[in-house]
Coordinates of C-alpha atoms in Angstrom, one line a residue:
M1 CA 0.0 0.0 0.0
A2 CA 2.8 2.4 0.9
T3 CA 4.5 1.5 -2.3
G4 CA 1.4 2.3 -4.3
L5 CA 1.0 5.6 -2.5
V6 CA 4.6 6.6 -3.2
S7 CA 4.1 5.7 -6.9
K8 CA 1.0 7.9 -7.1
M9 CA 2.8 10.8 -5.4
L10 CA 5.8 10.5 -7.7
G11 CA 3.4 10.4 -10.6
V12 CA 1.6 13.6 -9.5
L13 CA 5.0 15.3 -8.8
S14 CA 6.2 14.3 -12.3
V15 CA 3.1 15.8 -13.9
L16 CA 3.5 19.0 -11.8
L17 CA 7.2 19.3 -12.7
I18 CA 6.4 18.9 -16.4
A19 CA 3.7 21.5 -16.2
V20 CA 5.9 24.0 -14.3
S21 CA 8.8 23.4 -16.7
A22 CA 6.5 23.8 -19.7
G23 CA 5.0 26.9 -18.3
R24 CA 8.4 28.4 -17.5
L25 CA 9.6 27.6 -21.0
D26 CA 6.5 29.0 -22.5
E27 CA 7.0 32.2 -20.5
V28 CA 10.6 32.5 -21.7
A29 CA 9.4 31.9 -25.3
R30 CA 6.6 34.4 -24.9
R31 CA 8.7 37.3 -23.5
G32 CA 12.2 36.3 -24.6
G33 CA 13.5 36.8 -21.1
F34 CA 12.2 40.3 -20.7
T35 CA 9.4 41.8 -18.6
A36 CA 6.7 43.7 -20.4
Q37 CA 7.7 47.0 -18.8
T38 CA 11.4 46.5 -19.7
L39 CA 10.4 45.8 -23.3
K40 CA 8.4 49.0 -23.3
D41 CA 11.1 51.1 -21.7
W42 CA 13.8 49.7 -24.0
E43 CA 11.9 50.3 -27.1
L44 CA 11.9 54.0 -26.3
R45 CA 15.7 54.0 -25.7
S46 CA 17.2 51.9 -28.4
R47 CA 17.3 51.5 -32.2
G48 CA 17.9 47.9 -33.3
L49 CA 20.7 47.1 -35.7
D50 CA 18.2 45.9 -38.3
E51 CA 17.0 49.6 -38.4
R52 CA 20.5 51.1 -38.6
T53 CA 22.6 51.3 -41.7
T54 CA 26.4 50.9 -41.7
S55 CA 26.8 54.7 -42.0
Q56 CA 24.6 55.3 -38.9
R57 CA 26.8 53.1 -36.7
R58 CA 28.9 55.7 -35.0
Y59 CA 32.1 53.7 -34.6
Y60 CA 31.9 51.3 -37.5
N61 CA 34.9 51.7 -39.9
D62 CA 37.5 49.5 -41.6
K63 CA 39.4 49.2 -38.4
T64 CA 36.5 48.3 -36.1
K65 CA 34.4 46.1 -38.4
D66 CA 36.1 42.9 -37.3
Y67 CA 35.1 43.8 -33.7
F68 CA 31.5 44.5 -34.5
V69 CA 29.0 42.4 -32.5
E70 CA 26.3 41.1 -34.8
S71 CA 24.4 39.0 -32.3
L72 CA 24.2 37.8 -28.6
P73 CA 22.6 34.6 -27.3
E74 CA 19.0 35.1 -26.1
I75 CA 19.0 38.9 -27.0
P76 CA 16.4 39.8 -29.7
Q77 CA 18.1 41.4 -32.7
S78 CA 15.8 44.4 -32.4
F79 CA 17.2 45.1 -28.9
L80 CA 20.9 44.7 -29.8
T81 CA 22.5 48.1 -30.0
E82 CA 25.9 49.0 -31.5
M83 CA 28.6 47.1 -29.7
Y84 CA 32.2 46.0 -30.3
S85 CA 34.2 43.3 -28.6
G86 CA 37.4 41.3 -29.0
L87 CA 41.1 41.2 -28.4
M88 CA 43.0 44.4 -28.8
P89 CA 46.8 44.1 -28.9
I90 CA 48.9 45.9 -26.4
D91 CA 51.7 46.2 -28.9
E92 CA 50.9 46.2 -32.6
N93 CA 54.0 44.2 -33.3
D94 CA 53.2 41.5 -30.7
P95 CA 49.7 40.0 -31.2
S96 CA 50.4 37.3 -28.6
R97 CA 49.6 39.9 -25.8
A98 CA 46.2 41.5 -26.0
L99 CA 43.4 42.6 -23.7
F100 CA 39.8 41.6 -24.2
F101 CA 37.3 44.4 -24.2
V102 CA 33.6 45.2 -24.8
F103 CA 32.8 48.7 -26.0
Q104 CA 29.2 50.1 -26.3
P105 CA 28.5 53.6 -27.5
R106 CA 25.9 55.6 -25.7
I107 CA 22.4 54.5 -26.4
G108 CA 20.7 57.7 -27.5
D109 CA 22.3 61.0 -28.5
P110 CA 26.1 60.8 -29.0
V111 CA 28.5 62.1 -26.3
D112 CA 32.2 62.5 -26.6
E113 CA 33.3 61.1 -23.2
I114 CA 34.0 57.5 -22.3
V115 CA 33.7 55.6 -19.1
I116 CA 36.2 52.8 -18.5
W117 CA 35.2 49.9 -16.3
M118 CA 37.7 47.4 -14.8
N119 CA 36.7 44.9 -12.2
G120 CA 38.8 44.8 -9.1
G121 CA 41.4 42.4 -7.9
P122 CA 43.3 43.0 -10.1
G123 CA 42.5 40.0 -12.1
C124 CA 38.7 39.8 -11.9
S125 CA 36.8 39.5 -15.2
S126 CA 35.2 42.7 -16.3
L127 CA 32.5 40.6 -18.0
E128 CA 31.1 40.2 -14.6
G129 CA 30.6 44.0 -14.5
F130 CA 29.2 44.0 -18.0
L131 CA 26.7 41.2 -17.4
Q132 CA 25.7 41.7 -13.8
E133 CA 26.5 45.3 -12.8
T134 CA 26.9 48.2 -15.2
G135 CA 26.1 46.8 -18.6
Y136 CA 22.8 47.1 -20.5
I137 CA 22.3 43.3 -20.1
N138 CA 21.6 41.7 -16.8
W139 CA 22.3 37.9 -16.6
G140 CA 23.1 37.1 -13.0
W141 CA 23.2 33.9 -11.0
G142 CA 19.9 32.0 -11.0
Q143 CA 18.5 33.9 -14.0
Y144 CA 17.3 31.5 -16.8
A145 CA 17.3 34.3 -19.4
P146 CA 19.0 37.7 -19.7
E147 CA 17.2 40.9 -19.0
I148 CA 17.7 44.4 -20.3
N149 CA 19.1 46.8 -17.7
A150 CA 17.3 50.1 -18.4
Y151 CA 19.7 51.8 -16.0
G152 CA 22.9 50.5 -17.5
W153 CA 25.7 53.0 -17.9
P154 CA 25.5 53.0 -21.7
T155 CA 22.3 54.9 -21.3
L156 CA 24.4 57.9 -20.1
S157 CA 27.9 57.5 -21.7
N158 CA 30.1 55.5 -24.0
V159 CA 31.4 52.6 -21.9
L160 CA 34.5 50.4 -22.3
W161 CA 34.9 47.2 -20.2
V162 CA 38.4 45.8 -20.2
E163 CA 39.7 42.5 -18.9
Q164 CA 43.1 43.4 -17.4
P165 CA 45.9 42.8 -16.6
V166 CA 47.2 40.2 -19.1
G167 CA 46.0 36.8 -18.0
T168 CA 42.6 38.0 -16.8
G169 CA 39.4 36.5 -18.4
F170 CA 39.7 36.2 -22.2
S171 CA 42.8 38.4 -22.3
I172 CA 45.9 36.6 -23.6
G173 CA 49.6 36.6 -23.1
T174 CA 52.1 35.6 -20.4
P175 CA 51.4 37.4 -17.1
N176 CA 54.8 39.0 -16.5
A177 CA 53.8 42.3 -14.8
T178 CA 55.5 42.7 -11.5
N179 CA 54.0 46.0 -10.3
E180 CA 51.2 48.5 -10.9
E181 CA 53.4 50.5 -13.2
D182 CA 53.8 47.6 -15.6
I183 CA 50.0 47.0 -15.6
A184 CA 49.3 50.7 -16.2
S185 CA 51.9 50.8 -19.0
D186 CA 50.1 47.9 -20.7
F187 CA 46.7 49.5 -20.4
V188 CA 47.9 52.8 -21.8
K189 CA 49.3 51.1 -24.9
F190 CA 46.1 49.1 -25.2
F191 CA 43.9 52.2 -25.0
K192 CA 46.0 54.1 -27.5
N193 CA 45.4 51.2 -30.0
F194 CA 41.7 51.2 -29.1
E195 CA 41.5 55.0 -29.6
V196 CA 43.2 54.8 -33.1
R197 CA 40.6 52.2 -34.2
A198 CA 37.6 53.9 -32.7
S199 CA 38.3 57.4 -34.1
N200 CA 36.1 58.0 -37.2
T201 CA 34.1 60.6 -39.1
H202 CA 30.7 59.6 -37.8
S203 CA 31.1 61.0 -34.2
N204 CA 33.5 62.7 -31.9
D205 CA 36.6 60.6 -31.1
F206 CA 38.3 60.4 -27.7
S207 CA 41.5 62.3 -28.5

């Protein structure tokens, strides 16, 4: 009798689990990971890439096109704003040492300043800051889908997230810095190379 009762309970729990899972997946499919209010707010703030020609991308040029982000997992194309990411060499003559970055121009009217975000440590991945703190995407622990952060820093300024020093996150190279001066020197070289690529005729540059 006890065995039969347990079997029935397991059967009921299985049905409930399937129903909950299906409902959860339906909800994800229905709203794509976004709340209705977030969708409404973000539609007022952003212009999708599918609506923006190459000439309207403020920092798109021959030097940045290889860094251009065309898609992100779980993010509807209409909500993906102009963004660049990849490995930027510290020394143009030594591609084996490079810092990984994410750059997002301001969402809205252009501005000529830039905010640089580097997670602490040093050595902590700045993608944590991009995905869970200051970026326009929130995808934290326990979230089954990303959400738009309507208060992300790109709503106010151009933002550059950098994984530094060498050896942090997706940055590459042999970690041979012995002090903060070495780390700062690498970053200055990286930023000069970034600045050269990002300067263009469509918007103010950072020089």
